[in-house]
């Protein structure tokens, strides 16, 4: 879902003052950001556009950054960015970002590591390090920290830098919006300044949202087409990924805001074994106090077997239902072939 954030910093340790600011927006596969900084009489604005694609297991991105204002005072150079994010296991994420100047031969990279010991957002440990020419890991350009999710929507984060400075922050997510604050301390543990954040965009899991909207929502699933393991990237709108269905039903079953799961099974084509597994997943949702409603038309045994798990089945007057029954049998030839003197492999 589209997401937008507004950040600003305080003027030194003064809590409610206003100094630098930034706006960051993103949608499916596309991002834009601008960041305004002031240094004495000098000002500069960073602009960035980026593209990204991939999955939760592996993704790639590229960006272009340019500047408006006094770049020389800040030592900035127009640059191209390339990045990759890998999640080989649910506990581990690896990130690599390269920065390439379009004006000189200067280039550097950032290597990132994230680790979730419980496989959930409850505890996330992270570290990163700058990779550049004539620099070793013993230099100050690294950081490490931890992010804790006390309850869904309440996040606490702390980060320690190689120059002995550190930050501590808190963010509150209310579902479609969030706010956060972070304090920055220098190497002598003196409070330097604060950073604040406002977010608006896609729904995120939050204890505040679930408390206010409990039992108010229903989720629809349009299973019109072929259910299969994979689908083609282009011109394959008629295929529904089997794993996506299982994942979405499981997520709805665990969401306290959802009370009804509504399935449109018209013109569905599915293997009996897939229908059985979906049926079991829907039955598990019912055990978590969810109701299931299914709409069918021109259904056979497999489709009706899947729909029969529902609390309510809906059919239009002109629909048809054919129930010839299930049958599984085997035919044995080995003995007959042996009598004919034929071997069987």
CSV table of C-alpha atoms in Angstrom, one decimal:
chain,number,residue,atom,x,y,z
A,1,UNK,CA,0.0,0.0,0.0
A,2,UNK,CA,1.1,3.6,-0.5
A,3,UNK,CA,2.9,5.1,2.5
A,4,UNK,CA,4.1,8.6,3.4
A,5,UNK,CA,6.3,9.9,6.2
A,6,UNK,CA,7.3,13.3,7.4
A,7,UNK,CA,10.4,13.7,9.6
A,8,UNK,CA,11.9,16.8,11.3
A,9,UNK,CA,14.6,17.5,13.8
A,10,UNK,CA,14.8,19.8,16.7
A,11,UNK,CA,17.2,22.8,16.9
A,12,UNK,CA,19.6,21.2,19.4
A,13,UNK,CA,18.1,19.7,22.5
A,14,UNK,CA,15.1,22.1,22.5
A,15,UNK,CA,12.2,19.6,22.5
A,16,UNK,CA,9.6,21.5,20.4
A,17,UNK,CA,11.9,23.4,18.0
A,18,UNK,CA,12.2,22.9,14.3
A,19,UNK,CA,15.4,22.5,12.3
A,20,UNK,CA,15.8,20.1,9.3
A,21,UNK,CA,12.9,18.1,7.7
A,22,UNK,CA,12.2,15.4,5.2
A,23,UNK,CA,9.3,13.9,3.3
A,24,UNK,CA,9.4,10.2,2.1
A,25,UNK,CA,6.7,8.5,0.0
A,26,UNK,CA,6.5,5.0,-1.5
A,27,UNK,CA,4.1,2.8,-3.4
A,28,UNK,CA,4.3,-0.5,-5.1
A,29,UNK,CA,7.8,-0.6,-6.7
A,30,UNK,CA,8.3,3.2,-6.6
A,31,UNK,CA,9.7,5.6,-4.0
A,32,UNK,CA,10.5,9.4,-3.7
A,33,UNK,CA,12.2,11.3,-0.9
A,34,UNK,CA,13.4,14.9,-0.2
A,35,UNK,CA,15.5,16.0,2.8
A,36,UNK,CA,16.1,19.6,3.7
A,37,UNK,CA,19.2,20.5,5.8
A,38,UNK,CA,20.6,23.8,7.2
A,39,UNK,CA,24.2,24.4,8.2
A,40,UNK,CA,24.7,28.0,9.3
A,41,UNK,CA,23.9,30.1,6.3
A,42,UNK,CA,24.1,27.1,3.9
A,43,UNK,CA,21.1,25.0,2.9
A,44,UNK,CA,20.7,21.9,0.8
A,45,UNK,CA,17.9,19.7,-0.3
A,46,UNK,CA,18.4,16.0,-1.2
A,47,UNK,CA,16.1,14.5,-3.8
A,48,UNK,CA,15.8,10.8,-4.5
A,49,UNK,CA,13.7,8.6,-6.8
A,50,UNK,CA,13.9,4.8,-6.6
A,51,UNK,CA,12.5,1.6,-8.1
A,52,UNK,CA,12.3,-1.8,-6.5
A,53,UNK,CA,10.9,-5.2,-7.1
A,54,UNK,CA,11.1,-8.8,-5.7
A,55,UNK,CA,9.5,-10.9,-3.0
A,56,UNK,CA,9.8,-11.3,0.8
A,57,UNK,CA,12.8,-13.6,0.2
A,58,UNK,CA,14.8,-11.6,-2.3
A,59,UNK,CA,14.4,-8.1,-3.7
A,60,UNK,CA,16.4,-5.6,-5.7
A,61,UNK,CA,16.3,-1.8,-6.0
A,62,UNK,CA,18.0,1.2,-7.7
A,63,UNK,CA,17.8,4.9,-7.0
A,64,UNK,CA,19.1,8.3,-8.3
A,65,UNK,CA,20.0,11.2,-5.9
A,66,UNK,CA,20.5,14.8,-6.8
A,67,UNK,CA,20.8,18.0,-4.8
A,68,UNK,CA,19.5,21.6,-4.8
A,69,UNK,CA,21.3,24.3,-2.9
A,70,UNK,CA,24.9,24.6,-1.7
A,71,UNK,CA,26.3,21.0,-2.4
A,72,UNK,CA,29.9,22.1,-2.0
A,73,UNK,CA,29.4,23.2,1.6
A,74,UNK,CA,28.0,19.8,2.4
A,75,UNK,CA,30.4,17.8,0.2
A,76,UNK,CA,27.6,16.1,-1.7
A,77,UNK,CA,27.8,14.5,-5.1
A,78,UNK,CA,25.0,13.3,-7.4
A,79,UNK,CA,24.9,9.5,-7.2
A,80,UNK,CA,23.3,6.3,-8.3
A,81,UNK,CA,22.3,3.7,-5.7
A,82,UNK,CA,21.9,-0.1,-6.1
A,83,UNK,CA,20.7,-2.4,-3.4
A,84,UNK,CA,19.7,-6.0,-2.6
A,85,UNK,CA,17.8,-7.5,0.3
A,86,UNK,CA,17.8,-11.2,1.1
A,87,UNK,CA,15.9,-13.2,3.7
A,88,UNK,CA,17.1,-16.8,3.4
A,89,UNK,CA,15.4,-17.7,6.7
A,90,UNK,CA,12.6,-16.1,8.7
A,91,UNK,CA,15.2,-15.2,11.4
A,92,UNK,CA,17.8,-13.5,9.2
A,93,UNK,CA,17.9,-10.6,6.7
A,94,UNK,CA,20.9,-9.4,4.8
A,95,UNK,CA,21.2,-6.1,3.0
A,96,UNK,CA,23.8,-4.6,0.7
A,97,UNK,CA,23.7,-1.1,-0.7
A,98,UNK,CA,26.2,0.5,-3.1
A,99,UNK,CA,26.6,4.3,-3.7
A,100,UNK,CA,28.3,5.4,-7.0
A,101,UNK,CA,29.1,9.0,-7.7
A,102,UNK,CA,28.2,10.2,-11.2
A,103,UNK,CA,30.8,13.1,-10.9
A,104,UNK,CA,33.9,11.3,-9.6
A,105,UNK,CA,35.2,7.7,-9.1
A,106,UNK,CA,34.1,7.8,-5.5
A,107,UNK,CA,32.1,4.7,-4.4
A,108,UNK,CA,31.2,3.0,-1.1
A,109,UNK,CA,28.8,0.5,0.3
A,110,UNK,CA,26.8,-0.4,3.4
A,111,UNK,CA,26.5,-4.0,4.6
A,112,UNK,CA,23.5,-4.7,6.9
A,113,UNK,CA,22.4,-7.7,9.1
A,114,UNK,CA,19.1,-8.3,10.9
A,115,UNK,CA,18.4,-11.2,13.2
A,116,UNK,CA,15.1,-12.1,14.9
A,117,UNK,CA,15.8,-14.8,17.5
A,118,UNK,CA,12.1,-15.7,17.9
A,119,UNK,CA,11.2,-15.3,14.2
A,120,UNK,CA,8.8,-12.5,15.0
A,121,UNK,CA,9.0,-8.7,15.3
A,122,UNK,CA,9.1,-9.0,19.1
A,123,UNK,CA,12.9,-8.7,19.1
A,124,UNK,CA,15.1,-7.6,16.2
A,125,UNK,CA,18.9,-7.3,16.5
A,126,UNK,CA,20.7,-5.4,13.8
A,127,UNK,CA,24.1,-4.1,12.7
A,128,UNK,CA,25.6,-2.3,9.7
A,129,UNK,CA,29.0,-1.2,8.5
A,130,UNK,CA,30.3,1.2,5.9
A,131,UNK,CA,32.5,-0.4,3.2
A,132,UNK,CA,34.9,2.1,1.5
A,133,UNK,CA,38.4,2.3,0.1
A,134,UNK,CA,41.3,2.7,2.6
A,135,UNK,CA,39.0,1.8,5.5
A,136,UNK,CA,38.9,-1.1,7.9
A,137,UNK,CA,36.2,-2.4,10.2
A,138,UNK,CA,37.9,-1.0,13.2
A,139,UNK,CA,37.1,2.5,12.0
A,140,UNK,CA,34.1,4.3,13.5
A,141,UNK,CA,31.7,3.8,10.6
A,142,UNK,CA,29.5,1.0,12.0
A,143,UNK,CA,26.5,0.7,14.3
A,144,UNK,CA,24.5,-2.0,16.1
A,145,UNK,CA,21.3,-2.0,18.1
A,146,UNK,CA,18.0,-3.6,18.9
A,147,UNK,CA,14.3,-3.0,18.2
A,148,UNK,CA,11.7,-4.3,20.7
A,149,UNK,CA,7.9,-4.6,20.0
A,150,UNK,CA,6.4,-4.5,23.4
A,151,UNK,CA,2.9,-5.1,21.9
A,152,UNK,CA,1.8,-4.7,18.3
A,153,UNK,CA,2.1,-1.0,17.5
A,154,UNK,CA,4.4,-0.1,20.3
A,155,UNK,CA,8.1,-0.2,19.3
A,156,UNK,CA,11.3,0.7,21.2
A,157,UNK,CA,14.6,1.0,19.4
A,158,UNK,CA,18.2,1.7,20.6
A,159,UNK,CA,21.3,2.1,18.4
A,160,UNK,CA,25.0,2.4,19.3
A,161,UNK,CA,27.5,3.9,16.8
A,162,UNK,CA,31.2,3.3,16.4
A,163,UNK,CA,32.1,6.8,17.5
A,164,UNK,CA,30.4,6.0,20.9
A,165,UNK,CA,27.3,8.1,20.2
A,166,UNK,CA,23.8,6.5,20.5
A,167,UNK,CA,20.1,7.0,19.9
A,168,UNK,CA,17.0,5.9,21.8
A,169,UNK,CA,13.5,6.1,20.3
A,170,UNK,CA,9.8,5.2,20.6
A,171,UNK,CA,7.1,4.9,18.0
A,172,UNK,CA,3.4,4.3,18.3
A,173,UNK,CA,1.4,2.8,15.3
A,174,UNK,CA,-2.3,3.3,15.2
A,175,UNK,CA,-3.1,1.2,12.1
A,176,UNK,CA,-3.2,3.7,9.2
A,177,UNK,CA,-1.0,6.2,10.9
A,178,UNK,CA,1.9,6.5,13.4
A,179,UNK,CA,4.0,8.9,15.3
A,180,UNK,CA,7.5,8.5,16.7
A,181,UNK,CA,10.3,10.3,18.5
A,182,UNK,CA,14.1,9.6,18.9
A,183,UNK,CA,16.8,11.3,21.0
A,184,UNK,CA,20.3,11.6,19.7
A,185,UNK,CA,23.3,11.6,22.1
A,186,UNK,CA,26.9,12.4,21.3
A,187,UNK,CA,30.0,10.4,22.3
A,188,UNK,CA,30.1,12.1,25.7
A,189,UNK,CA,26.4,11.0,26.3
A,190,UNK,CA,25.2,14.6,26.0
A,191,UNK,CA,21.7,15.1,24.4
A,192,UNK,CA,22.3,16.6,21.0
A,193,UNK,CA,18.9,16.8,19.3
A,194,UNK,CA,15.6,14.9,18.6
A,195,UNK,CA,14.0,13.5,15.5
A,196,UNK,CA,10.2,13.2,15.1
A,197,UNK,CA,8.1,11.3,12.7
A,198,UNK,CA,4.5,11.2,11.4
A,199,UNK,CA,3.3,8.4,9.1
A,200,UNK,CA,0.2,7.9,7.0
A,201,UNK,CA,-0.5,5.0,4.7
A,202,UNK,CA,-1.2,1.2,4.7
A,203,UNK,CA,-2.7,-0.7,7.6
A,204,UNK,CA,-0.2,-2.1,10.1
A,205,UNK,CA,-0.9,-4.4,13.0
A,206,UNK,CA,-1.6,-2.4,16.1
A,207,UNK,CA,-3.1,-3.0,19.5
A,208,UNK,CA,-4.8,0.4,19.3
A,209,UNK,CA,-6.5,-0.5,15.9
A,210,UNK,CA,-7.6,-3.9,17.1
A,211,UNK,CA,-9.1,-2.4,20.3
A,212,UNK,CA,-11.1,0.2,18.4
A,213,UNK,CA,-12.3,-1.9,15.4
A,214,UNK,CA,-12.7,-5.4,16.9
A,215,UNK,CA,-15.3,-7.6,15.1
A,216,UNK,CA,-16.0,-4.8,12.6
A,217,UNK,CA,-14.4,-6.3,9.4
A,218,UNK,CA,-14.8,-9.0,6.9
A,219,UNK,CA,-12.3,-10.2,4.3
A,220,UNK,CA,-13.2,-11.3,0.8
A,221,UNK,CA,-11.4,-13.9,-1.4
A,222,UNK,CA,-12.1,-14.0,-5.1
A,223,UNK,CA,-11.0,-17.5,-6.1
A,224,UNK,CA,-12.3,-17.1,-9.7
A,225,UNK,CA,-9.9,-19.0,-11.9
A,226,UNK,CA,-7.3,-21.7,-11.5
A,227,UNK,CA,-5.7,-22.4,-8.2
A,228,UNK,CA,-2.1,-23.4,-8.7
A,229,UNK,CA,1.4,-23.3,-7.1
A,230,UNK,CA,2.8,-20.6,-9.4
A,231,UNK,CA,1.5,-18.0,-11.8
A,232,UNK,CA,3.2,-16.2,-14.7
A,233,UNK,CA,4.4,-12.7,-14.1
A,234,UNK,CA,2.6,-11.4,-17.2
A,235,UNK,CA,-0.9,-12.1,-18.7
A,236,UNK,CA,-1.9,-14.6,-16.1
A,237,UNK,CA,-4.6,-12.8,-14.1
A,238,UNK,CA,-6.7,-16.0,-14.1
A,239,UNK,CA,-4.3,-17.9,-11.8
A,240,UNK,CA,-4.5,-17.7,-8.0
A,241,UNK,CA,-1.4,-18.7,-6.1
A,242,UNK,CA,-2.2,-21.6,-3.6
A,243,UNK,CA,0.2,-20.4,-1.0
A,244,UNK,CA,-1.2,-16.8,-1.1
A,245,UNK,CA,-4.6,-18.2,-0.3
A,246,UNK,CA,-3.3,-20.2,2.7
A,247,UNK,CA,-1.3,-17.3,4.0
A,248,UNK,CA,-4.2,-14.8,3.7
A,249,UNK,CA,-6.7,-17.0,5.4
A,250,UNK,CA,-4.2,-17.7,8.2
A,251,UNK,CA,-3.6,-14.0,8.6
A,252,UNK,CA,-7.3,-13.2,8.7
A,253,UNK,CA,-7.9,-15.9,11.3
A,254,UNK,CA,-5.3,-14.4,13.6
A,255,UNK,CA,-6.6,-10.8,13.2
A,256,UNK,CA,-9.0,-9.9,16.0
A,257,UNK,CA,-10.6,-7.2,13.8
A,258,UNK,CA,-11.9,-9.8,11.3
A,259,UNK,CA,-15.1,-11.7,12.1
A,260,UNK,CA,-16.2,-13.1,8.6
A,261,UNK,CA,-14.3,-14.7,5.7
A,262,UNK,CA,-16.3,-14.5,2.4
A,263,UNK,CA,-15.2,-16.6,-0.5
A,264,UNK,CA,-16.3,-16.3,-4.1
A,265,UNK,CA,-15.8,-19.8,-5.6
A,266,UNK,CA,-17.6,-19.3,-8.9
A,267,UNK,CA,-15.7,-20.7,-12.0
A,268,UNK,CA,-13.0,-22.0,-9.6
A,269,UNK,CA,-10.7,-24.8,-10.9
A,270,UNK,CA,-8.8,-26.5,-8.2
A,271,UNK,CA,-7.2,-29.9,-7.5
A,272,UNK,CA,-8.9,-32.0,-4.9
A,273,UNK,CA,-5.8,-32.1,-2.6
A,274,UNK,CA,-5.6,-28.3,-2.7
A,275,UNK,CA,-9.3,-28.0,-2.0
A,276,UNK,CA,-8.9,-30.2,1.0
A,277,UNK,CA,-6.0,-28.2,2.4
A,278,UNK,CA,-7.9,-24.9,1.9
A,279,UNK,CA,-10.9,-26.5,3.7
A,280,UNK,CA,-8.7,-27.4,6.6
A,281,UNK,CA,-7.4,-23.8,6.8
A,282,UNK,CA,-10.9,-22.4,6.8
A,283,UNK,CA,-11.9,-24.9,9.5
A,284,UNK,CA,-9.0,-23.7,11.6
A,285,UNK,CA,-10.3,-20.1,11.2
A,286,UNK,CA,-13.7,-21.2,12.4
A,287,UNK,CA,-12.1,-22.6,15.5
A,288,UNK,CA,-10.8,-19.1,16.2
A,289,UNK,CA,-14.4,-17.8,16.2
A,290,UNK,CA,-14.5,-16.7,12.5
A,291,UNK,CA,-17.5,-17.2,10.3
A,292,UNK,CA,-17.1,-18.4,6.7
A,293,UNK,CA,-19.5,-17.6,3.8
A,294,UNK,CA,-19.1,-19.2,0.4
A,295,UNK,CA,-20.6,-18.4,-3.0
A,296,UNK,CA,-20.7,-21.1,-5.6
A,297,UNK,CA,-22.1,-21.6,-9.1
A,298,UNK,CA,-21.9,-24.6,-11.4
A,299,UNK,CA,-20.0,-26.6,-8.8
A,300,UNK,CA,-19.0,-30.2,-8.7
A,301,UNK,CA,-17.8,-32.5,-6.0
A,302,UNK,CA,-14.5,-30.8,-5.3
A,303,UNK,CA,-16.0,-27.3,-5.3
A,304,UNK,CA,-18.9,-28.3,-3.1
A,305,UNK,CA,-16.6,-30.2,-0.7
A,306,UNK,CA,-14.6,-27.0,-0.2
A,307,UNK,CA,-17.7,-24.9,0.2
A,308,UNK,CA,-19.3,-27.3,2.7
A,309,UNK,CA,-17.0,-26.1,5.4
A,310,UNK,CA,-18.8,-22.7,5.3
A,311,UNK,CA,-21.4,-21.6,7.9
A,312,UNK,CA,-23.4,-20.3,5.0
A,313,UNK,CA,-23.4,-21.3,1.3
A,314,UNK,CA,-24.9,-18.9,-1.3
A,315,UNK,CA,-26.1,-19.9,-4.8
A,316,UNK,CA,-27.9,-18.0,-7.4
A,317,UNK,CA,-31.2,-19.4,-8.7
A,318,UNK,CA,-29.8,-20.5,-12.1
A,319,UNK,CA,-26.7,-22.1,-10.7
A,320,UNK,CA,-26.1,-25.9,-11.0
A,321,UNK,CA,-24.7,-28.4,-8.5
A,322,UNK,CA,-23.5,-31.8,-9.7
A,323,UNK,CA,-22.6,-34.4,-7.1
A,324,UNK,CA,-21.6,-37.7,-8.7
A,325,UNK,CA,-19.5,-38.7,-5.6
A,326,UNK,CA,-15.9,-39.3,-5.1
A,327,UNK,CA,-14.2,-42.5,-6.2
A,328,UNK,CA,-10.7,-43.9,-6.0
A,329,UNK,CA,-9.8,-47.3,-7.4
A,330,UNK,CA,-6.8,-49.3,-8.6
A,331,UNK,CA,-6.6,-51.9,-11.4
A,332,UNK,CA,-4.3,-54.9,-10.9
A,333,UNK,CA,-2.6,-56.4,-13.9
A,334,UNK,CA,0.5,-58.1,-12.5
A,335,UNK,CA,-1.0,-61.6,-11.9
A,336,UNK,CA,-2.7,-61.7,-15.4
A,337,UNK,CA,0.5,-60.7,-17.1
A,338,UNK,CA,2.4,-63.4,-15.3
A,339,UNK,CA,-0.1,-66.0,-16.6
A,340,UNK,CA,0.7,-64.7,-20.1
A,341,UNK,CA,4.4,-65.1,-19.5
A,342,UNK,CA,5.0,-61.3,-19.5
A,343,UNK,CA,7.2,-59.6,-17.0
A,344,UNK,CA,6.1,-56.6,-15.1
A,345,UNK,CA,8.5,-53.8,-14.1
